[in-house]
Coordinates of C-alpha atoms in Angstrom, one line a residue:
Chain A
M29 CA -43.9 46.8 34.9
L30 CA -40.1 46.3 33.4
N31 CA -39.3 44.3 36.2
F32 CA -42.2 42.0 36.2
N33 CA -43.5 43.4 39.4
F34 CA -47.1 42.1 38.6
L35 CA -45.7 38.6 38.6
A36 CA -44.0 39.2 42.2
N37 CA -46.8 37.4 43.9
V38 CA -47.3 34.5 41.6
P39 CA -45.8 31.5 43.7
L40 CA -42.2 29.9 42.5
I41 CA -44.1 26.6 41.6
W42 CA -45.7 28.3 38.6
A43 CA -42.3 28.9 37.1
K44 CA -41.7 25.1 37.1
V45 CA -45.6 24.8 35.7
I46 CA -44.9 27.2 32.9
V47 CA -41.7 25.5 31.9
L48 CA -43.3 22.0 31.9
I49 CA -46.3 23.5 29.7
L50 CA -43.8 24.9 27.4
F51 CA -42.3 21.4 27.1
A52 CA -45.4 19.7 26.5
V53 CA -46.1 22.4 23.7
I54 CA -42.8 21.6 22.2
F55 CA -43.8 17.8 22.4
I56 CA -47.1 18.1 20.7
L57 CA -46.1 20.8 18.1
V58 CA -43.0 18.3 17.2
W59 CA -45.5 15.3 16.7
L60 CA -47.9 17.5 14.2
L61 CA -45.0 18.0 11.9
P62 CA -45.6 15.8 8.7
M63 CA -43.4 12.4 8.5
D64 CA -42.2 13.8 5.2
Y65 CA -40.4 16.8 6.7
I66 CA -39.0 14.9 9.6
Y67 CA -37.5 12.4 7.4
K68 CA -36.5 15.1 4.5
G69 CA -32.9 14.1 3.5
A70 CA -32.6 11.0 5.4
P71 CA -31.5 7.6 3.5
D72 CA -34.2 5.7 4.7
R73 CA -36.8 5.7 6.9
K74 CA -35.7 3.5 10.0
L75 CA -37.2 4.2 13.4
I76 CA -33.9 5.4 14.4
R77 CA -34.0 8.3 12.1
N78 CA -37.4 9.5 13.2
L79 CA -36.5 12.8 14.7
K80 CA -39.7 13.0 16.6
L81 CA -38.5 10.3 19.0
W82 CA -35.2 12.2 19.4
A83 CA -37.1 15.0 20.3
T84 CA -39.3 12.8 22.6
L85 CA -36.2 11.7 24.3
L86 CA -34.8 15.3 24.9
V87 CA -38.2 16.5 26.4
I88 CA -38.2 13.5 28.9
L89 CA -34.9 14.3 29.8
Y90 CA -35.2 18.0 30.5
G91 CA -38.7 17.6 31.9
F92 CA -37.1 15.3 34.5
L93 CA -34.7 17.9 35.7
Y94 CA -37.3 20.5 35.9
V95 CA -39.6 18.3 37.9
H96 CA -36.9 17.2 40.4
F97 CA -35.1 20.6 40.8
Chain B
M16 CA 1.4 25.8 40.5
S17 CA 3.5 23.5 38.8
L18 CA 2.9 20.7 36.6
S19 CA 4.6 17.3 37.2
G20 CA 6.4 15.6 34.1
I21 CA 3.6 13.4 33.1
D22 CA 1.0 16.4 33.0
F23 CA 3.4 18.2 30.7
F24 CA 3.7 14.9 28.5
I25 CA -0.4 14.9 28.4
V26 CA -0.7 18.7 27.5
L27 CA 1.8 18.4 24.7
L28 CA 0.7 15.0 23.3
Y29 CA -2.9 17.0 23.2
L30 CA -1.4 19.8 21.3
G31 CA 0.5 17.8 18.7
G32 CA -2.5 15.6 18.2
M33 CA -4.5 18.7 17.6
L34 CA -1.9 20.1 14.8
F35 CA -2.0 16.5 13.2
L36 CA -5.7 15.9 13.2
G37 CA -6.3 19.5 12.0
S38 CA -3.9 19.6 9.5
F39 CA -5.0 16.1 8.1
F40 CA -8.1 18.1 6.6
K41 CA -6.2 20.4 4.3
K42 CA -6.2 17.8 1.6
Y43 CA -10.0 17.9 1.3
V44 CA -10.1 21.6 0.7
H45 CA -10.3 22.5 -2.8
S46 CA -13.0 25.3 -3.0
S47 CA -14.4 28.2 -0.9
Q48 CA -17.4 25.7 0.1
D49 CA -15.0 23.1 1.1
Y50 CA -13.3 25.8 3.4
F51 CA -16.3 27.6 4.9
L52 CA -19.0 24.8 5.0
G53 CA -17.0 21.7 5.2
G54 CA -17.7 20.9 1.4
K55 CA -21.2 20.2 2.7
M56 CA -20.3 16.6 4.1
L57 CA -20.4 17.2 7.7
P58 CA -22.5 14.2 9.8
F59 CA -24.9 15.0 12.4
W60 CA -23.0 13.5 15.1
A61 CA -19.7 16.0 14.4
I62 CA -22.2 19.0 14.1
G63 CA -23.8 18.5 17.2
M64 CA -20.7 17.8 19.2
S65 CA -18.9 21.0 17.7
I66 CA -22.0 23.0 18.5
V67 CA -21.8 22.1 21.9
V68 CA -18.0 22.5 22.6
S69 CA -17.8 25.8 20.6
D70 CA -20.3 27.1 23.1
I71 CA -18.7 26.1 26.0
G72 CA -15.2 28.3 26.3
A73 CA -12.2 28.1 28.8
I74 CA -13.6 31.3 30.5
D75 CA -16.8 29.3 31.2
F76 CA -14.8 26.5 33.1
V77 CA -13.8 29.6 35.4
G78 CA -16.8 32.0 35.2
A79 CA -19.6 29.7 35.2
T80 CA -18.1 27.8 38.1
G81 CA -17.5 30.8 40.1
Q82 CA -21.2 31.7 39.3
A83 CA -22.5 28.7 40.6
Y84 CA -20.2 28.9 43.7
R85 CA -22.1 32.2 44.5
Y86 CA -25.7 31.8 43.2
G87 CA -25.9 27.9 42.8
L88 CA -27.7 25.6 40.5
V89 CA -29.8 28.5 38.9
V90 CA -26.7 28.9 36.7
A91 CA -27.5 25.7 34.9
N92 CA -30.5 27.2 33.4
F93 CA -28.4 28.7 30.7
D94 CA -27.6 25.2 29.4
W95 CA -30.8 23.7 30.2
I96 CA -33.7 25.7 29.6
G97 CA -31.6 28.1 27.9
S98 CA -30.7 25.3 25.3
M99 CA -33.1 22.7 24.7
P100 CA -36.7 24.7 23.5
A101 CA -34.3 27.0 21.5
M102 CA -32.5 24.2 19.6
M103 CA -35.9 22.5 19.0
L104 CA -36.9 25.7 17.5
A105 CA -33.8 25.7 15.3
A106 CA -33.8 22.1 14.4
F107 CA -37.3 22.1 13.0
I108 CA -38.0 25.5 11.6
F109 CA -34.9 27.7 11.1
I110 CA -31.8 25.1 10.0
P111 CA -33.9 23.4 7.4
Y112 CA -34.8 26.8 5.7
Y113 CA -31.3 28.2 6.0
W114 CA -30.0 24.9 4.6
R115 CA -32.5 24.8 1.6
A116 CA -31.9 28.7 1.1
G117 CA -28.0 27.4 0.2
V118 CA -26.5 30.6 2.4
Y119 CA -23.1 30.7 3.8
T120 CA -24.1 33.0 6.7
I121 CA -27.0 34.4 8.9
P122 CA -26.9 37.9 7.3
E123 CA -26.7 36.3 3.8
Y124 CA -30.3 34.7 4.8
L125 CA -31.4 38.3 6.1
G126 CA -30.2 39.8 3.1
K127 CA -32.3 37.7 0.8
R128 CA -35.3 38.1 3.3
Y129 CA -34.9 41.7 3.8
N130 CA -32.2 43.9 2.0
D131 CA -28.6 44.5 1.8
S132 CA -28.9 47.1 4.5
V133 CA -30.1 44.7 7.0
R134 CA -27.5 42.4 5.8
T135 CA -24.6 44.7 6.1
I136 CA -25.6 45.8 9.5
E137 CA -25.9 42.2 10.8
A138 CA -22.3 41.2 9.3
L139 CA -20.4 44.2 10.5
I140 CA -22.0 43.8 14.1
W141 CA -20.9 40.1 14.2
V142 CA -17.3 40.8 12.8
V143 CA -16.8 43.4 15.2
F144 CA -18.0 41.3 18.0
M145 CA -16.0 38.3 16.9
A146 CA -12.9 40.2 16.4
F147 CA -12.9 41.8 20.1
N148 CA -14.1 38.6 21.5
L149 CA -11.4 36.8 20.3
G150 CA -8.9 39.3 21.6
I151 CA -10.9 38.8 25.1
I152 CA -10.6 35.0 25.1
F153 CA -7.1 35.2 24.1
W154 CA -6.3 37.4 26.9
A155 CA -8.6 35.4 29.6
S156 CA -7.0 32.0 28.6
A157 CA -3.4 33.4 28.6
V158 CA -4.0 35.1 32.1
L159 CA -5.4 31.6 33.5
L160 CA -2.8 29.6 31.8
N161 CA 0.0 32.0 33.3
T162 CA -1.8 31.5 36.8
L163 CA -2.2 27.7 36.4
M164 CA 0.7 26.7 34.7
G165 CA 3.2 29.3 35.3
W166 CA 3.5 29.9 31.5
S167 CA 4.2 33.8 30.7
I168 CA 1.3 35.7 29.0
G169 CA 3.4 35.9 25.5
V170 CA 3.9 32.2 25.3
S171 CA 0.4 31.3 26.4
L172 CA -0.8 33.8 23.5
M173 CA 1.7 32.2 21.0
V174 CA 0.8 28.5 21.9
T175 CA -2.6 28.8 21.4
A176 CA -2.6 31.3 18.3
I177 CA -0.1 29.0 16.2
V178 CA -1.9 25.5 16.9
V179 CA -5.4 27.0 16.5
G180 CA -4.1 29.2 13.4
F181 CA -2.2 26.3 11.9
Y182 CA -5.2 23.6 11.5
T183 CA -8.1 26.4 11.0
V184 CA -6.4 28.1 8.1
S185 CA -5.1 24.7 6.5
G186 CA -8.4 22.5 7.2
G187 CA -11.1 25.1 7.2
L188 CA -14.6 24.3 8.8
S189 CA -13.9 20.6 8.5
A190 CA -10.9 20.6 10.3
V191 CA -12.6 23.0 13.0
V192 CA -15.5 20.6 13.4
M193 CA -13.4 17.3 13.6
T194 CA -11.0 18.8 16.1
D195 CA -14.3 20.0 18.1
V196 CA -15.2 16.4 18.4
V197 CA -12.0 15.3 19.9
Q198 CA -11.9 18.3 22.4
M199 CA -15.6 17.6 23.6
I200 CA -14.4 14.0 24.2
I201 CA -11.4 15.3 26.4
M202 CA -13.7 17.9 28.2
F203 CA -16.1 15.3 29.2
V204 CA -13.3 13.1 30.4
G205 CA -11.4 15.7 32.2
G206 CA -14.4 17.7 33.6
F207 CA -16.1 14.2 34.9
A208 CA -12.6 13.6 36.7
V209 CA -12.9 16.9 38.8
I210 CA -16.6 16.0 39.9
F211 CA -16.1 12.4 40.3
L212 CA -13.2 13.1 42.6
G213 CA -15.0 16.2 44.4
L214 CA -18.3 14.1 45.2
W215 CA -16.3 11.1 46.4
K216 CA -14.4 13.8 48.8
L217 CA -17.7 15.0 49.8
G218 CA -19.6 11.7 50.3
G219 CA -21.4 11.7 47.1
W220 CA -24.3 13.9 46.0
S221 CA -26.4 13.6 49.3
G222 CA -23.3 14.5 51.3
L223 CA -22.6 17.7 48.9
V224 CA -26.2 18.8 49.5
E225 CA -25.9 18.1 53.3
K226 CA -22.7 20.3 53.4
I227 CA -24.0 23.2 51.6
H228 CA -27.1 23.5 53.4
A229 CA -25.1 23.2 56.7
L230 CA -23.2 26.5 55.5
G231 CA -26.1 28.7 56.4
P232 CA -29.5 29.7 55.3
Q233 CA -28.0 32.2 52.6
Y234 CA -27.2 28.8 50.9
S235 CA -31.3 27.1 51.1
A236 CA -31.6 28.3 47.4
H237 CA -28.4 26.8 46.1
F238 CA -30.4 23.6 44.6
T239 CA -33.5 25.2 43.0
L240 CA -33.4 26.3 39.2
F241 CA -35.8 29.0 39.9
L242 CA -35.4 32.2 42.2
P243 CA -38.1 34.8 43.1
T244 CA -38.7 38.0 41.5
N245 CA -37.2 40.0 44.5
T246 CA -33.8 37.9 44.5
T247 CA -30.6 40.5 44.6
T248 CA -29.1 38.1 41.9
P249 CA -29.0 38.5 38.2
Y250 CA -31.3 35.7 37.8
P251 CA -34.7 35.9 38.9
W252 CA -37.2 33.3 37.5
T253 CA -39.1 36.1 35.1
G254 CA -35.4 37.1 33.6
I255 CA -34.6 33.4 33.0
L256 CA -38.1 32.5 31.3
F257 CA -38.6 35.8 29.6
G258 CA -35.0 36.9 28.7
L259 CA -33.0 33.9 28.3
T260 CA -35.9 31.2 27.1
F261 CA -37.7 33.3 25.0
V262 CA -35.2 35.7 23.6
L263 CA -31.4 35.0 24.3
A264 CA -31.2 31.5 24.0
P265 CA -33.3 31.4 20.6
A266 CA -31.4 34.3 19.2
Y267 CA -28.3 32.4 20.2
F268 CA -29.0 29.0 18.4
I269 CA -30.8 30.6 15.3
G270 CA -28.8 33.8 14.8
N271 CA -25.1 33.4 15.9
Q272 CA -23.1 32.5 12.8
A273 CA -20.5 30.2 15.0
I274 CA -23.2 28.1 15.9
V275 CA -25.2 27.9 12.7
Q276 CA -22.6 27.5 10.3
R277 CA -22.0 24.0 11.3
T278 CA -25.4 23.0 10.3
L279 CA -25.0 24.7 7.0
G280 CA -22.4 22.4 6.3
A281 CA -24.3 19.1 6.8
R282 CA -24.5 16.5 4.1
D283 CA -27.9 16.9 4.0
E284 CA -31.3 18.6 5.5
W285 CA -31.7 15.6 8.1
N286 CA -28.0 15.7 9.1
A287 CA -28.3 19.3 9.8
K288 CA -31.6 19.0 11.9
A289 CA -30.2 15.9 13.7
G290 CA -27.0 17.6 14.3
V291 CA -28.8 20.2 16.4
L292 CA -30.7 17.7 18.4
W293 CA -27.7 15.5 18.9
G294 CA -26.1 18.8 20.4
S295 CA -29.1 19.6 22.7
F296 CA -28.6 15.7 24.2
F297 CA -24.9 16.7 25.1
K298 CA -26.1 20.2 26.2
F299 CA -27.9 18.0 29.2
F300 CA -24.7 17.2 30.6
I301 CA -22.9 20.5 30.4
P302 CA -24.0 21.9 34.0
A303 CA -22.0 18.7 35.4
L304 CA -19.0 20.3 33.9
I305 CA -19.2 23.8 34.7
V306 CA -21.7 24.3 37.3
L307 CA -21.1 21.3 39.5
P308 CA -17.6 22.0 40.3
G309 CA -18.9 25.4 41.8
L310 CA -21.1 23.7 43.9
I311 CA -18.3 21.0 45.0
A312 CA -16.1 24.1 45.6
L313 CA -18.3 25.9 48.0
P314 CA -18.2 23.3 51.1
L315 CA -14.4 22.4 50.2
F316 CA -13.3 26.0 50.2
P317 CA -16.0 28.0 51.7
G318 CA -15.6 31.8 52.2
L319 CA -13.8 32.7 48.7
T320 CA -14.3 36.2 48.1
N321 CA -13.8 35.6 44.5
G322 CA -16.1 32.7 43.2
D323 CA -13.9 32.6 40.0
E324 CA -11.0 31.2 42.1
A325 CA -13.0 27.9 42.7
F326 CA -12.3 25.9 39.7
P327 CA -8.4 26.5 40.0
M328 CA -8.5 25.7 43.8
L329 CA -10.3 22.4 42.7
I330 CA -7.4 21.5 40.4
R331 CA -4.8 22.5 42.9
H332 CA -6.0 20.6 45.8
L333 CA -8.0 17.7 44.1
L334 CA -6.2 16.3 41.3
P335 CA -3.5 14.0 41.5
P336 CA -0.7 13.9 38.8
G337 CA -1.5 12.9 35.4
L338 CA -5.2 14.0 36.1
T339 CA -4.1 17.3 36.2
G340 CA -2.5 17.1 32.8
L341 CA -5.8 15.8 31.5
V342 CA -8.0 18.7 33.0
F343 CA -5.4 21.1 31.5
A344 CA -5.7 19.5 28.1
A345 CA -9.6 19.7 28.9
F346 CA -9.0 23.5 29.3
F347 CA -7.0 23.9 26.3
A348 CA -9.9 22.0 24.4
A349 CA -12.3 24.5 25.7
L350 CA -10.1 27.4 24.9
M351 CA -9.3 26.3 21.4
S352 CA -12.6 25.1 20.4
S353 CA -13.9 28.7 20.8
V354 CA -11.2 30.3 19.0
D355 CA -11.5 28.3 15.9
S356 CA -15.2 28.6 15.7
Y357 CA -14.9 32.4 16.0
L358 CA -11.8 32.5 13.5
N359 CA -13.7 30.5 11.0
S360 CA -16.8 32.3 11.1
A361 CA -15.6 35.9 11.3
A362 CA -13.6 35.1 7.9
T363 CA -16.9 33.4 6.6
L364 CA -18.8 36.5 7.3
W365 CA -16.1 39.0 6.0
T366 CA -15.4 37.0 2.9
K367 CA -18.8 36.4 1.8
D368 CA -21.2 39.6 3.2
I369 CA -18.2 42.2 3.0
Y370 CA -15.5 41.3 0.7
Q371 CA -17.6 39.6 -2.1
K372 CA -20.6 42.0 -1.7
F373 CA -18.7 45.3 -1.9
I374 CA -15.2 44.9 -2.6
K375 CA -14.7 42.3 -5.5
K376 CA -18.2 41.2 -6.8
D377 CA -16.7 39.4 -9.6
A378 CA -14.2 37.2 -7.3
D379 CA -14.1 33.4 -8.6
D380 CA -14.0 30.5 -6.2
R381 CA -10.3 30.1 -6.0
H382 CA -9.8 33.8 -5.0
L383 CA -12.4 33.5 -2.4
L384 CA -10.7 30.4 -1.1
R385 CA -7.4 32.2 -0.8
M386 CA -9.1 35.5 0.7
G387 CA -11.1 33.1 3.2
R388 CA -7.6 31.7 4.6
L389 CA -6.2 35.3 4.3
F390 CA -8.8 36.6 6.5
T391 CA -8.5 33.7 9.1
V392 CA -4.9 34.8 9.3
V393 CA -5.7 38.5 9.9
F394 CA -8.5 37.6 12.5
L395 CA -6.0 35.6 14.3
I396 CA -3.5 38.4 14.4
I397 CA -6.2 40.9 15.4
G398 CA -7.1 38.7 18.2
V399 CA -3.6 38.4 19.6
A400 CA -2.7 42.0 19.1
T401 CA -6.2 43.2 20.6
A402 CA -5.6 40.7 23.8
P403 CA -3.4 43.0 25.8
L404 CA -6.0 45.9 25.3
N405 CA -7.7 43.8 28.0
K406 CA -5.2 44.8 30.5
L407 CA -5.4 48.6 29.7
F408 CA -9.4 48.3 30.0
P409 CA -10.3 45.7 32.5
G410 CA -14.1 46.0 31.9
M411 CA -14.0 45.3 28.1
Y412 CA -15.4 41.8 28.4
V413 CA -18.4 43.7 29.9
Y414 CA -18.7 46.0 27.5
V415 CA -18.5 43.8 24.3
Q416 CA -20.9 41.5 25.8
T417 CA -23.2 44.3 26.5
L418 CA -22.8 45.8 22.9
L419 CA -23.7 42.3 21.4
S420 CA -26.8 42.2 23.9
F421 CA -28.2 45.4 22.2
F422 CA -28.7 43.3 18.9
Q423 CA -29.5 40.1 20.2
G424 CA -33.3 40.9 20.9
P425 CA -33.8 43.0 17.8
T426 CA -32.2 40.6 15.7
L427 CA -34.3 37.6 16.8
A428 CA -37.3 39.6 16.5
I429 CA -36.7 40.2 12.5
L430 CA -35.6 36.6 12.1
L431 CA -38.6 35.1 13.7
L432 CA -41.1 37.4 12.2
G433 CA -39.2 36.9 8.8
M434 CA -39.3 33.5 8.7
L435 CA -42.8 32.8 9.9
W436 CA -44.7 35.7 8.3
S437 CA -44.7 36.4 4.9
R438 CA -46.5 39.9 5.4
I439 CA -43.1 41.4 6.9
T440 CA -41.5 43.8 4.7
Q441 CA -37.9 44.7 4.0
W442 CA -38.6 48.1 5.6
G443 CA -40.4 46.7 8.5
G444 CA -37.1 44.5 9.3
L445 CA -34.8 47.7 8.7
A446 CA -36.9 49.7 11.0
G447 CA -37.7 47.0 13.8
L448 CA -33.6 46.3 14.1
G449 CA -32.9 50.0 14.3
A450 CA -35.7 50.6 16.7
G451 CA -34.8 47.9 18.9
V452 CA -31.2 48.5 19.1
C453 CA -32.2 52.1 20.4
F454 CA -34.6 50.8 22.8
S455 CA -31.9 48.6 24.1
V456 CA -29.5 51.5 24.5
A457 CA -32.0 53.5 26.0
M458 CA -32.8 51.0 28.8
Y459 CA -29.0 50.3 29.1
I460 CA -28.3 54.2 30.0
F461 CA -31.4 54.4 32.2
K462 CA -31.0 51.1 33.8
G463 CA -30.7 52.5 37.3
N464 CA -34.0 54.1 37.1
L465 CA -35.8 51.6 35.3
F466 CA -34.8 48.3 36.6
T467 CA -34.5 46.9 40.6
I468 CA -31.5 44.2 39.6
D469 CA -28.0 45.5 39.5
D470 CA -27.4 43.8 36.1
P471 CA -30.7 43.6 34.1
F472 CA -29.4 42.2 30.8
L473 CA -32.2 39.6 30.8
Y474 CA -35.1 42.0 31.2
I475 CA -33.4 44.6 28.3
S476 CA -33.1 41.6 25.8
W477 CA -36.7 40.8 26.5
W478 CA -38.5 44.4 26.3
S479 CA -36.1 45.2 23.3
F480 CA -37.2 42.1 21.4
L481 CA -40.8 43.0 22.2
G482 CA -40.2 46.7 20.8
A483 CA -38.4 45.4 17.9
A484 CA -41.2 43.0 17.1
I485 CA -44.0 45.6 17.3
V486 CA -42.0 48.3 15.1
T487 CA -41.2 45.6 12.5
V488 CA -45.3 44.7 12.5
L489 CA -46.2 48.3 12.5
V490 CA -44.0 49.5 9.7
S491 CA -44.5 46.3 7.7
Y492 CA -48.4 47.2 7.6
F493 CA -47.7 50.4 6.3
S494 CA -45.4 49.5 3.7
S495 CA -46.1 47.5 0.3
P496 CA -46.1 43.8 0.8
E497 CA -43.1 41.6 -0.6
P498 CA -43.3 40.1 -3.7
L499 CA -44.2 36.1 -3.0
E500 CA -41.4 35.1 -5.4
K501 CA -38.9 36.9 -3.4
L502 CA -40.1 35.1 -0.3
H503 CA -40.3 31.6 -1.8
G504 CA -38.0 29.1 0.1
L505 CA -37.4 32.0 2.6
V506 CA -40.4 31.7 4.8
Y507 CA -41.7 28.7 6.8
R508 CA -44.2 26.7 4.7
L509 CA -44.5 29.2 1.9
V510 CA -43.5 26.5 -0.6
T511 CA -44.4 22.8 0.3
K512 CA -42.8 21.2 -3.0
D513 CA -38.9 20.9 -2.5
D514 CA -38.5 20.8 -6.4
D515 CA -40.1 24.3 -6.4
V516 CA -37.9 25.4 -3.7
Q517 CA -34.9 24.4 -5.6
Q518 CA -36.0 25.9 -9.0
L519 CA -36.5 29.0 -7.1
I520 CA -33.3 29.1 -5.4
Q521 CA -31.5 28.6 -8.6
N522 CA -33.2 31.1 -10.1
R523 CA -32.4 33.7 -7.6
L524 CA -28.6 32.5 -7.4
N525 CA -28.4 33.0 -11.1
H526 CA -30.0 36.5 -10.7
D527 CA -27.6 37.6 -8.0

């Protein structure tokens, strides 16, 4: 069990699927955060300071890697 | 190998530039907060770049390249899946609460959330780890400089120690972070020069893939990010997912003082959060600097018995004069950015969590500033003095990393549970930390019987995390709940009004 033998027969593609699901969960959770929390401390509420958009860009970038490789 | 005149000029120009830039920040240091937290004025772009460059040391240029030469692209997971999810967790959950709590160190947060025993254990672990790691980094880098540039070990040690020591002691965290920014730019320029020339020689990316696959079927998995559970490498996909993604990476980005300290010096909460996300953006490119060179070296120099020779071989045979100097400057940048971070963080931990807590409780701010500088010098001397021990004990690097790995899983367990669940008590945290470390040590001792791969550190970190979490929860349920006023501002979403949080923090500081 310590070696995760019970996952030995799981096709390798499922590793990718799990990672992509993790990215999707991160994306959803970030978008559920209140905007006040996101902008807390920011000098203004310009779109460029919306950290949800930053997080979205990161999820897309890293998601591309795990789809491709 | 020998450097040409232009190469030496570039390296010396870099070293001089670092001395000048670092010492420039001395005039901004008037208090211990200026020294340890950069006066809480750091912008997000500097924080992010500093986090990334502190994470990549000179050893990584050689070690990670060597791993990529042997095992392929799977090594990139440490910078991709091993960073982004953990950095999101840090940016949106942990960093804002650390920042609001007004702490200088992670053990200080743990002390407020749990008790002084947890704080002291964590502080001592990190101080010991950082002190020994400084010696290891100094030694490994001096050996590499000796091999690559022909400098003697003593000269290599002294040059690095004097330059880094000078700006770290005088300018504190601001100097460390701002020199890190320049060091990252130099690292990227030098690193990309290597891969550009390498790919050009191999006919581009498609040429690289084609030539590696032509080497034989044993290299067929060199361009995949996941390897099966029965792989003989240390990186089965289950280890990458459970050990790296769920434990080691979050433990690193939310529990490593050298990483988190930059965000605690942010000018406001938004800059603290944005800094971590900005760092995650640059993390995307790091495998291009330290993994891709290993893949490029494989078809160019097949059959190397020691993969760690891959990067030096690339420098020797690929780079023209001038560019060699730039890559050496990049190498220096990687080395110095790790040393300055560990120096500053070790001094912060010792001053705040040990010296101020146990030795001189009534120390005023000027005294703490003086002590911070003094301890930075002391850790620098310890680093240089212990460096030659690595020659006597060649396995020291592995021992120190193994020692730290015993604490990574349990520390993450008490940080996560403590931040997210108010029912977790101080006795639960202490018991979870202790039990988790015992699990780790037991699994390490009996690893030959328990695990099927040679180096099961990813599996050990996962199971010790799980064991620590279970013990923390169980003991918490059998002990009295913590009073809510103790937890306000330390547990996620416990207080929603920021004014309330600030008032409670102020009350707590006055009480302390």
